[in-house]
mmCIF file of C-alpha atoms and ligand atoms in Angstrom:
data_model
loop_
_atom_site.group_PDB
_atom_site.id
_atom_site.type_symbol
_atom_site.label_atom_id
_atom_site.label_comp_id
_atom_site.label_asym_id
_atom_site.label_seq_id
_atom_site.Cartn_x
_atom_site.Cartn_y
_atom_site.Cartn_z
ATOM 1 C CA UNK A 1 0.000 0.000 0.000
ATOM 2 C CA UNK A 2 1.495 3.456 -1.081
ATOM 3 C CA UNK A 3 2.098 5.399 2.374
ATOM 4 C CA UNK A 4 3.201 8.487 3.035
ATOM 5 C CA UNK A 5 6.965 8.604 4.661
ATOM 6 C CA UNK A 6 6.136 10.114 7.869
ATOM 7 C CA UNK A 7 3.337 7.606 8.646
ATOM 8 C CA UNK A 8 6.197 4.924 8.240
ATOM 9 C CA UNK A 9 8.664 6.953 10.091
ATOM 10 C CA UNK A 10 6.157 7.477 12.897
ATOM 11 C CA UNK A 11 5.699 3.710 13.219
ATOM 12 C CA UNK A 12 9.308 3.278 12.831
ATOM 13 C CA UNK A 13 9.919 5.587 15.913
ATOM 14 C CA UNK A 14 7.273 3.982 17.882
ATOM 15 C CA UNK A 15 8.447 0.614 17.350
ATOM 16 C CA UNK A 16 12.008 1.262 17.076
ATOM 17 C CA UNK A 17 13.050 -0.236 13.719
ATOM 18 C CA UNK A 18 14.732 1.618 10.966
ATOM 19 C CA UNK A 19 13.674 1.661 7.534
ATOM 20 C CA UNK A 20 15.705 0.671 4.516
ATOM 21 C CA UNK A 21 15.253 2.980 1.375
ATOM 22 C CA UNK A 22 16.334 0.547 -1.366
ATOM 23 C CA UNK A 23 16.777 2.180 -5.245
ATOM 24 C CA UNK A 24 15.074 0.366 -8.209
ATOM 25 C CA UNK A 25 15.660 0.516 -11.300
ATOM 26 C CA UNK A 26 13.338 -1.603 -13.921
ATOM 27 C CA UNK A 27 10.656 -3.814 -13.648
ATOM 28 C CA UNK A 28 12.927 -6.768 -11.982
ATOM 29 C CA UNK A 29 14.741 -4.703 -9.125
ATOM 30 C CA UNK A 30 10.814 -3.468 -8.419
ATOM 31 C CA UNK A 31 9.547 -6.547 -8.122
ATOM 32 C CA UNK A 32 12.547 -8.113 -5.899
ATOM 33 C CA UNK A 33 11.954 -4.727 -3.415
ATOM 34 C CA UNK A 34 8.619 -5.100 -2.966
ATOM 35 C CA UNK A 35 7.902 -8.893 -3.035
ATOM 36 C CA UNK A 36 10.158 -8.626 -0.088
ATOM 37 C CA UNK A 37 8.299 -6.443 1.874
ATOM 38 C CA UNK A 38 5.624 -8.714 1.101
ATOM 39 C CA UNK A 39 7.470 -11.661 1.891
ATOM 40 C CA UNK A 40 9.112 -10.140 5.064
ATOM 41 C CA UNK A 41 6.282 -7.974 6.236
ATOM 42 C CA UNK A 42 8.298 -5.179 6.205
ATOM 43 C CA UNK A 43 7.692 -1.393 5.505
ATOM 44 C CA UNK A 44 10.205 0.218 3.493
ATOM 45 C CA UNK A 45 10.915 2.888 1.331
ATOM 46 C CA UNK A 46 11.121 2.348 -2.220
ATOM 47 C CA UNK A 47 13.443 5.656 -3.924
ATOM 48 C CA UNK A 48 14.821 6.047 -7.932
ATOM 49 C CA UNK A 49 16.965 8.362 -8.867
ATOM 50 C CA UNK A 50 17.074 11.280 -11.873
ATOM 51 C CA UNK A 51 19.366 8.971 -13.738
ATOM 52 C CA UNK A 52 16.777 6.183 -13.489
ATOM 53 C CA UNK A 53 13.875 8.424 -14.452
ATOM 54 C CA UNK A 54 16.384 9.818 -17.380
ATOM 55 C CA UNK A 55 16.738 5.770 -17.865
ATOM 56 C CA UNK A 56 12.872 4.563 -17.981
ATOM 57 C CA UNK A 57 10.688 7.973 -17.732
ATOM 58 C CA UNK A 58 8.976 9.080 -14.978
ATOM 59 C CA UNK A 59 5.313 8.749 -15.686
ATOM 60 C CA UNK A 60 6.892 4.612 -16.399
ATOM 61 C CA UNK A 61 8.755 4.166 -13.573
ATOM 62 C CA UNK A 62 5.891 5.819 -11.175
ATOM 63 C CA UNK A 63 2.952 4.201 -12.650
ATOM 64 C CA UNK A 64 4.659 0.595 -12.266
ATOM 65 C CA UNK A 65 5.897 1.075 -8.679
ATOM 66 C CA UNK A 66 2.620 2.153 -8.005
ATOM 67 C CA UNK A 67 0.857 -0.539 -9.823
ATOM 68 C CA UNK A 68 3.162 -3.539 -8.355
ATOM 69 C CA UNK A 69 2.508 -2.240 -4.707
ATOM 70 C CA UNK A 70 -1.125 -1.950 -5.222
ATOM 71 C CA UNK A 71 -0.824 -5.834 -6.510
ATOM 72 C CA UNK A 72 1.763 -7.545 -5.221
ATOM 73 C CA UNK A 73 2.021 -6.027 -1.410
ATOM 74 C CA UNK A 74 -1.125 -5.648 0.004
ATOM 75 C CA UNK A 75 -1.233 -4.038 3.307
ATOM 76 C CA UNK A 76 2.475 -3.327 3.523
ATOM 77 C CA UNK A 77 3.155 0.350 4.082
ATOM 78 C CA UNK A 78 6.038 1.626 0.844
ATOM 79 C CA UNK A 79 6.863 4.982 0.685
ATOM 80 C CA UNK A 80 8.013 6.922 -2.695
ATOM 81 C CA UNK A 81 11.064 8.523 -2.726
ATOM 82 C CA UNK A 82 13.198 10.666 -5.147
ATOM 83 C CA UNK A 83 17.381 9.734 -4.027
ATOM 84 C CA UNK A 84 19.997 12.466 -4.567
ATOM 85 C CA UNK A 85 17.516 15.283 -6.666
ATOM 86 C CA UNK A 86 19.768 17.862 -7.800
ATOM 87 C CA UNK A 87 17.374 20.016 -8.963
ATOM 88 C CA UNK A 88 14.173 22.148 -8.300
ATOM 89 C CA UNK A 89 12.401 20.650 -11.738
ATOM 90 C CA UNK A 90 13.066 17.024 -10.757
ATOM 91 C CA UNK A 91 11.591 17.735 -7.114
ATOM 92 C CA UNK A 92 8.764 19.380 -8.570
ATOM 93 C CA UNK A 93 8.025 16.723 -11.185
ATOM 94 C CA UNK A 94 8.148 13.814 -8.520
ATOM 95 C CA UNK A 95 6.156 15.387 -5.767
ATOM 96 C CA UNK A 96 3.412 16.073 -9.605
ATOM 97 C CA UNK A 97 4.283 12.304 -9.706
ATOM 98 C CA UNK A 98 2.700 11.521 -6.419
ATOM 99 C CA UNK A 99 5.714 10.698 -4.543
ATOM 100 C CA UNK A 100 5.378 11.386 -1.049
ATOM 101 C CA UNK A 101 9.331 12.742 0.184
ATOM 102 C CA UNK A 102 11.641 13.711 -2.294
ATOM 103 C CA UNK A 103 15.762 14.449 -1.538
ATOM 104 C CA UNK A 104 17.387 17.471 -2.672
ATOM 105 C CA UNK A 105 21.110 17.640 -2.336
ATOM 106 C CA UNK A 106 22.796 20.396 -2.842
ATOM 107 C CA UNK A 107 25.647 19.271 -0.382
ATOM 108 C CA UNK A 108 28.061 20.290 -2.609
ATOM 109 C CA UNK A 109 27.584 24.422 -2.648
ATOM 110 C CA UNK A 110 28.610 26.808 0.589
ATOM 111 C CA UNK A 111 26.115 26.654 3.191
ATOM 112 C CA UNK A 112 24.419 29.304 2.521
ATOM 113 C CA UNK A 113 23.301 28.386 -1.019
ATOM 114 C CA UNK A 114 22.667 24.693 0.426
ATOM 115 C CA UNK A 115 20.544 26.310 2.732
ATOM 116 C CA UNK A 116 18.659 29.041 0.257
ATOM 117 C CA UNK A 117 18.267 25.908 -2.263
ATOM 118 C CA UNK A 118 16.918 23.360 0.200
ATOM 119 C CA UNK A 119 13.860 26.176 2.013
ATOM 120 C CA UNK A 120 13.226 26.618 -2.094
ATOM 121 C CA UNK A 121 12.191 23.049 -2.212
ATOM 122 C CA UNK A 122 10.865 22.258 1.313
ATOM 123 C CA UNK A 123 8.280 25.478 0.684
ATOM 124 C CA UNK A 124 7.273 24.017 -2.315
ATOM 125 C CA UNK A 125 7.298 20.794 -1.089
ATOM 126 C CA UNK A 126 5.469 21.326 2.136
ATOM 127 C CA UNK A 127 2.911 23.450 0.704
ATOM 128 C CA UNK A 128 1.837 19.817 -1.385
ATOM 129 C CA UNK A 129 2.172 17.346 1.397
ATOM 130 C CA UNK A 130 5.331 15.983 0.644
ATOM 131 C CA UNK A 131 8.467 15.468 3.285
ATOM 132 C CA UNK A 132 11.902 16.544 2.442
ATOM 133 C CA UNK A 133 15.180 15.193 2.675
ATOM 134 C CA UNK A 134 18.003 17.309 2.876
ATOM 135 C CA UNK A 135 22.146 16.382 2.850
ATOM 136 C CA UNK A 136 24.626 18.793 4.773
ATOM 137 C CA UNK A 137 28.229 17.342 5.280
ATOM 138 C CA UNK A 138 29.306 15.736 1.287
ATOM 139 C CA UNK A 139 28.713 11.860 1.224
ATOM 140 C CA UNK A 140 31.939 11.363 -1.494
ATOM 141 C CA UNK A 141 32.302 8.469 -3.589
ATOM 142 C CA UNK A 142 35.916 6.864 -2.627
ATOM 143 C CA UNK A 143 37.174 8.370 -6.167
ATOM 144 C CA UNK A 144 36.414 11.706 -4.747
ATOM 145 C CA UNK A 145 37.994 11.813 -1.618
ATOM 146 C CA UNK A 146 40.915 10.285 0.168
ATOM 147 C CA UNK A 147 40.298 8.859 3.411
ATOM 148 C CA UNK A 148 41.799 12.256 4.789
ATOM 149 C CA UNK A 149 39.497 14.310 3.213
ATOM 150 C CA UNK A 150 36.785 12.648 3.933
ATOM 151 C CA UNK A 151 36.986 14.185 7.704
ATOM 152 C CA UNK A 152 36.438 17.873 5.802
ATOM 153 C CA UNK A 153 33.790 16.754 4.347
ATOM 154 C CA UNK A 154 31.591 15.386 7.415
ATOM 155 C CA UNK A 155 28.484 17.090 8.889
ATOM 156 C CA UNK A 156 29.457 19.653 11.418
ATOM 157 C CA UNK A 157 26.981 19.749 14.250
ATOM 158 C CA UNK A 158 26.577 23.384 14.643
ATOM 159 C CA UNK A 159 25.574 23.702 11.366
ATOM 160 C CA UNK A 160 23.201 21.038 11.323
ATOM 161 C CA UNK A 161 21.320 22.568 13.899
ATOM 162 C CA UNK A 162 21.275 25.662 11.921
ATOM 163 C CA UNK A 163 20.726 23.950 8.339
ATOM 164 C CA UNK A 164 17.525 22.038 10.164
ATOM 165 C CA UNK A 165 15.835 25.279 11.457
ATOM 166 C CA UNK A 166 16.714 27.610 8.415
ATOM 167 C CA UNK A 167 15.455 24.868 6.029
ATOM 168 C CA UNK A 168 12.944 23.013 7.594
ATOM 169 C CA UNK A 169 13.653 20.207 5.789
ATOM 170 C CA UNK A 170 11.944 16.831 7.472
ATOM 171 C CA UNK A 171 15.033 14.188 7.152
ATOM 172 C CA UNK A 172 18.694 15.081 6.593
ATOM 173 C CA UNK A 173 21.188 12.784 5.097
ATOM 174 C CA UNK A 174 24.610 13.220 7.073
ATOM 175 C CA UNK A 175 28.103 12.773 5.655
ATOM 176 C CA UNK A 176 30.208 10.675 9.154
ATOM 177 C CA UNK A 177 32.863 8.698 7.184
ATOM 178 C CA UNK A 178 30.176 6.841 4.597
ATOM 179 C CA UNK A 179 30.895 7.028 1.130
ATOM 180 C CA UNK A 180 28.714 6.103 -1.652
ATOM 181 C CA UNK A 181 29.503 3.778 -4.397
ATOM 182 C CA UNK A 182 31.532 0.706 -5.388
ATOM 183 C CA UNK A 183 34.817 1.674 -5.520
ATOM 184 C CA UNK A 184 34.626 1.385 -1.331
ATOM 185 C CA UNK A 185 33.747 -2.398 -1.566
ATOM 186 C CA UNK A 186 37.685 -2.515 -3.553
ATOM 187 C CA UNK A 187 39.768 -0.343 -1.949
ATOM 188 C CA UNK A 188 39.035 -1.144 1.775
ATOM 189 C CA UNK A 189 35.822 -0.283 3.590
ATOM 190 C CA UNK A 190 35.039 3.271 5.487
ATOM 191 C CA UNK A 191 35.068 3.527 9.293
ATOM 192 C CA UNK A 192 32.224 5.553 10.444
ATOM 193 C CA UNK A 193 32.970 8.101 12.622
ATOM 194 C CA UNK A 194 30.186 7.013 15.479
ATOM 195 C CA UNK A 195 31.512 10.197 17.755
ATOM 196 C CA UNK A 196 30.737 12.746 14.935
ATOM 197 C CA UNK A 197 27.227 11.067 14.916
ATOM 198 C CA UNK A 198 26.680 11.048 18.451
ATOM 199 C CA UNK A 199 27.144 14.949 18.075
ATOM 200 C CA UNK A 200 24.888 15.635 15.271
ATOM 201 C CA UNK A 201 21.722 13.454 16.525
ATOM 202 C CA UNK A 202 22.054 15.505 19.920
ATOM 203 C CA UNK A 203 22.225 18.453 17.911
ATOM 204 C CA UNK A 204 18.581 17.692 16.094
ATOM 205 C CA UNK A 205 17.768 15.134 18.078
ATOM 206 C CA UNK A 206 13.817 14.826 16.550
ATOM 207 C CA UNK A 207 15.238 15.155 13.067
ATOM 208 C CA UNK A 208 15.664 11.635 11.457
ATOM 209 C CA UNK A 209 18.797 10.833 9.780
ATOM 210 C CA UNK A 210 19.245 8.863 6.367
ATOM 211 C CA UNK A 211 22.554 6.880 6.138
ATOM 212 C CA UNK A 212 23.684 6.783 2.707
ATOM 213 C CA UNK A 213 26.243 4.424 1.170
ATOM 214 C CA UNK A 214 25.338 1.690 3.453
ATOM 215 C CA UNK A 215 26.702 -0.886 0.579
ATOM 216 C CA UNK A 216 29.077 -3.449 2.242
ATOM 217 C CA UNK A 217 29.422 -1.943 5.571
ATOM 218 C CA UNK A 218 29.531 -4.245 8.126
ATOM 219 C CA UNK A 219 26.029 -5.458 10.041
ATOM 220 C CA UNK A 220 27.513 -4.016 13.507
ATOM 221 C CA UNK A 221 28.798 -0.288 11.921
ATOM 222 C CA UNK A 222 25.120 0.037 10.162
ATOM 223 C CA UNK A 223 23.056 -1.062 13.985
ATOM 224 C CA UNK A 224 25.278 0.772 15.680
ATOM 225 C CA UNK A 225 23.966 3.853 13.716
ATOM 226 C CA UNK A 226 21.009 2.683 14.845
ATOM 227 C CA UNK A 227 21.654 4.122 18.438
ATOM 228 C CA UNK A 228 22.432 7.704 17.245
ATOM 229 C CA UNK A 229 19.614 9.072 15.260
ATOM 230 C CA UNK A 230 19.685 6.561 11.623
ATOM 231 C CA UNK A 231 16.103 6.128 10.798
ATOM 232 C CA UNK A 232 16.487 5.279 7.557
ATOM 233 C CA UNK A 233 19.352 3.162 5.235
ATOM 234 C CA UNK A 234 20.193 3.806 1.809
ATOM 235 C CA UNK A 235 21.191 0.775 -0.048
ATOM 236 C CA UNK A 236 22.051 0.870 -3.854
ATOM 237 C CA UNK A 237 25.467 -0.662 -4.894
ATOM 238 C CA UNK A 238 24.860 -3.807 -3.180
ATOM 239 C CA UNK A 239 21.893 -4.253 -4.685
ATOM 240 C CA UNK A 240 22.842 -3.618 -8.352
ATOM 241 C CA UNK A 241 26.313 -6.121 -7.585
ATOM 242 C CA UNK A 242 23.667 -8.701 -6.487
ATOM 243 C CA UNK A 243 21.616 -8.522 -9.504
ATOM 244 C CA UNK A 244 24.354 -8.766 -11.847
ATOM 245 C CA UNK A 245 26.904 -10.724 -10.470
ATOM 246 C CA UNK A 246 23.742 -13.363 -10.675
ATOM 247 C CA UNK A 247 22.864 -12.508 -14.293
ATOM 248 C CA UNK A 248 26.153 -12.806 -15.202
ATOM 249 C CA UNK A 249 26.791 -16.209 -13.708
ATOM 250 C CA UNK A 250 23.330 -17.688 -15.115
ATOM 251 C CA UNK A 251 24.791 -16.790 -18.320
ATOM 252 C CA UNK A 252 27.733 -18.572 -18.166
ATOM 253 C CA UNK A 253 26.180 -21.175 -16.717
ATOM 254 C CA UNK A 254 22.921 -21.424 -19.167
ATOM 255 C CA UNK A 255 23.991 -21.107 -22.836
ATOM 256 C CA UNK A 256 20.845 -22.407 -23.949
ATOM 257 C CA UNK A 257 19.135 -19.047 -22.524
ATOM 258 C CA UNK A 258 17.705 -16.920 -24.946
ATOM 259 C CA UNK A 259 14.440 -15.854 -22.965
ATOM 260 C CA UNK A 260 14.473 -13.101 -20.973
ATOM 261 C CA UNK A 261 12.494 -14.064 -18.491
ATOM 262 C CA UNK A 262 14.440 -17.102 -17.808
ATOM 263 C CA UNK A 263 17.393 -15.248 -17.806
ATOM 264 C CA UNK A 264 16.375 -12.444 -15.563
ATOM 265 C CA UNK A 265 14.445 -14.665 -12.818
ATOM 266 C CA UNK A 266 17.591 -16.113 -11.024
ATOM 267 C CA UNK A 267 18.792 -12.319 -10.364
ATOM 268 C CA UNK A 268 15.682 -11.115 -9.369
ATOM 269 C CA UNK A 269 15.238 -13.931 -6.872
ATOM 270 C CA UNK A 270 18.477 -13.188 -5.853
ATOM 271 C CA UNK A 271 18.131 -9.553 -5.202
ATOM 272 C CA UNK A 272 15.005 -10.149 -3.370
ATOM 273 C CA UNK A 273 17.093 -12.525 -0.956
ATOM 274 C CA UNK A 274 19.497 -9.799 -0.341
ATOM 275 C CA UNK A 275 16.477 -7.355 0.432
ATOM 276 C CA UNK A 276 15.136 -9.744 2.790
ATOM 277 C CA UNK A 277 18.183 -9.853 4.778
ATOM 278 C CA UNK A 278 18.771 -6.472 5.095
ATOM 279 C CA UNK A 279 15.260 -6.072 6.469
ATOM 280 C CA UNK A 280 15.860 -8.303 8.933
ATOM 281 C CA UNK A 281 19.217 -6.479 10.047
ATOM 282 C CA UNK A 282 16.847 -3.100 10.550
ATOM 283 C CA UNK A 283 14.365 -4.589 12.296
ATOM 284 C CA UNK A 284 11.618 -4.264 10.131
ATOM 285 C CA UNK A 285 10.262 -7.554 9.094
ATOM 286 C CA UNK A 286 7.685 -8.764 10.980
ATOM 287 C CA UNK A 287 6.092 -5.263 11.493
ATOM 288 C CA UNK A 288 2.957 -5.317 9.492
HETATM 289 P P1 13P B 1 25.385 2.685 -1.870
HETATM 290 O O1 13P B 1 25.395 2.705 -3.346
HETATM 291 O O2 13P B 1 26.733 2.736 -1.290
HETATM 292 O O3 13P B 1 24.551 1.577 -1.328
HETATM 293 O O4 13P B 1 24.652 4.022 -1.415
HETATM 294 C C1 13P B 1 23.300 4.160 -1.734
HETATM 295 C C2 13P B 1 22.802 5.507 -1.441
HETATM 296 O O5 13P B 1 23.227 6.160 -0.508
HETATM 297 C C3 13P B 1 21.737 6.030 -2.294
HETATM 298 O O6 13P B 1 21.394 7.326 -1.983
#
């Protein structure tokens, strides 16, 4: 059942599980995420973002989320989110869409612009019914940023306080050693920086915090996030290795495959599996 965010968030707090915001992509990684909330009972956020909307349209991408929840997960309570917006148009179009919280990151201009840019969306945003996510602190991909850097680039406290009561904004994504991408699951995983975290939740402590780049970190790091104001996970990379490390080994292994649905089910299965798993690890199954 398409929910709005804060009704999942609310029964997130009250029960104290965390919700993982996995990103789809196509009609298989849709139907992995949500048979597994169906499978799991789990609530969880559902999020694409403007490169898979460039990738399969936005009217397409919307309508068949929306369609394979209404089918395929009865009661279960999905939020629909837009990941990493970069600009005002994409917000705009999603929250036209229907979607119910939409990011916009502009972590990467001075604060002041981050902040201007973020109240631009949140007014609009707000004004519709829609929750918004911002980012302060830059989550870097490991190509970006040494592991030296990446101390520059965390969330400062102070400012989060300040970014959270200039903006309004309803979730903010925080930048504490996490890095996005899969160059991290090569060259050596991050250590978050659990201190830094500690800081910022009891700076805004009733602002919920989005952990991006949660791909291959280990199960303790992510729970222990758990303790410090993460409400919701952002998983991506691990997802797409999933998926295609199991297409590519079914088509080693099955020459003889030429339909595309016979091809495609083993990955799909597989991603589910990996969906299912993480649901457990943020205490979600079992919730509906
Ligand atoms: P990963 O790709 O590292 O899982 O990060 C996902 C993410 O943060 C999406 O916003």
């Amino acid at each position: 059942m398409l929910t709005h965010i804060s009704e999942l968030l609310a029964d997130a707090k009250q029960n104290s599980y965390i919700l993982g915001a996995f990103n789809v992509d196509n009609l298989e990684t849709t139907i992995a995420v949500v048979r597994a909330a169906e499978a799991q009972k789990s609530p969880l956020i559902v999020q694409i973002s403007e490169r898979t909307i460039k990738y399969g349209g936005l009217k397409t991408m919307t309508a068949m989320i929306e369609t394979m929840v209404r089918d395929e997960a009865g009661n279960i309570p999905i939020a629909l989110h837009l990941d990493h917006g970069r600009s005002f148009r994409s917000v705009a179009e999603c929250i036209a869409a229907g979607f119910s919280s939409i990011m916009i990151d502009n972590s990467d201009v001075p604060f002041k612009e981050n902040v201007i840019l973020t109240r631009q969306s949140v007014e609009y945003a707000h004004k519709k019914d829609v929750w918004v996510q911002g980012e302060l602190g830059v989550v870097k991909g490991l190509e970006e940023a040494s592991p030296d850097d990446r101390e520059k680039f965390m969330t400062d406290p102070a400012e989060a306080k300040q970014f959270v009561e200039e903006t309004e904004v309803d979730t903010l994504a925080v930048a504490v050693g996490n890095v996005h991408g899969i160059v991290k699951l090569k060259k050596g995983l991050p250590k978050l920086n659990i201190a830094r975290l500690r800081e910022i939740n009891q700076s805004i402590p009733n602002t919920p915090l989005v952990l991006h780049g949660a791909s291959g970190l280990q199960a303790d790091q992510v729970k222990e996030t758990f303790t410090y104001g993460i409400k919701i996970v952002n998983l991506n990379t691990e997802l797409k290795l999933e998926f295609t490390n199991s297409l590519r080994d079914a088509l080693i292994a099955h020459q003889e495959y030429y339909d595309v649905r016979d091809i495609l089910k083993g990955p799909t299965d597989a991603l589910q599996r990996v969906v299912e798993e993480k649901l457990a690890l943020f205490g979600s199954a079992h919730r509906v």
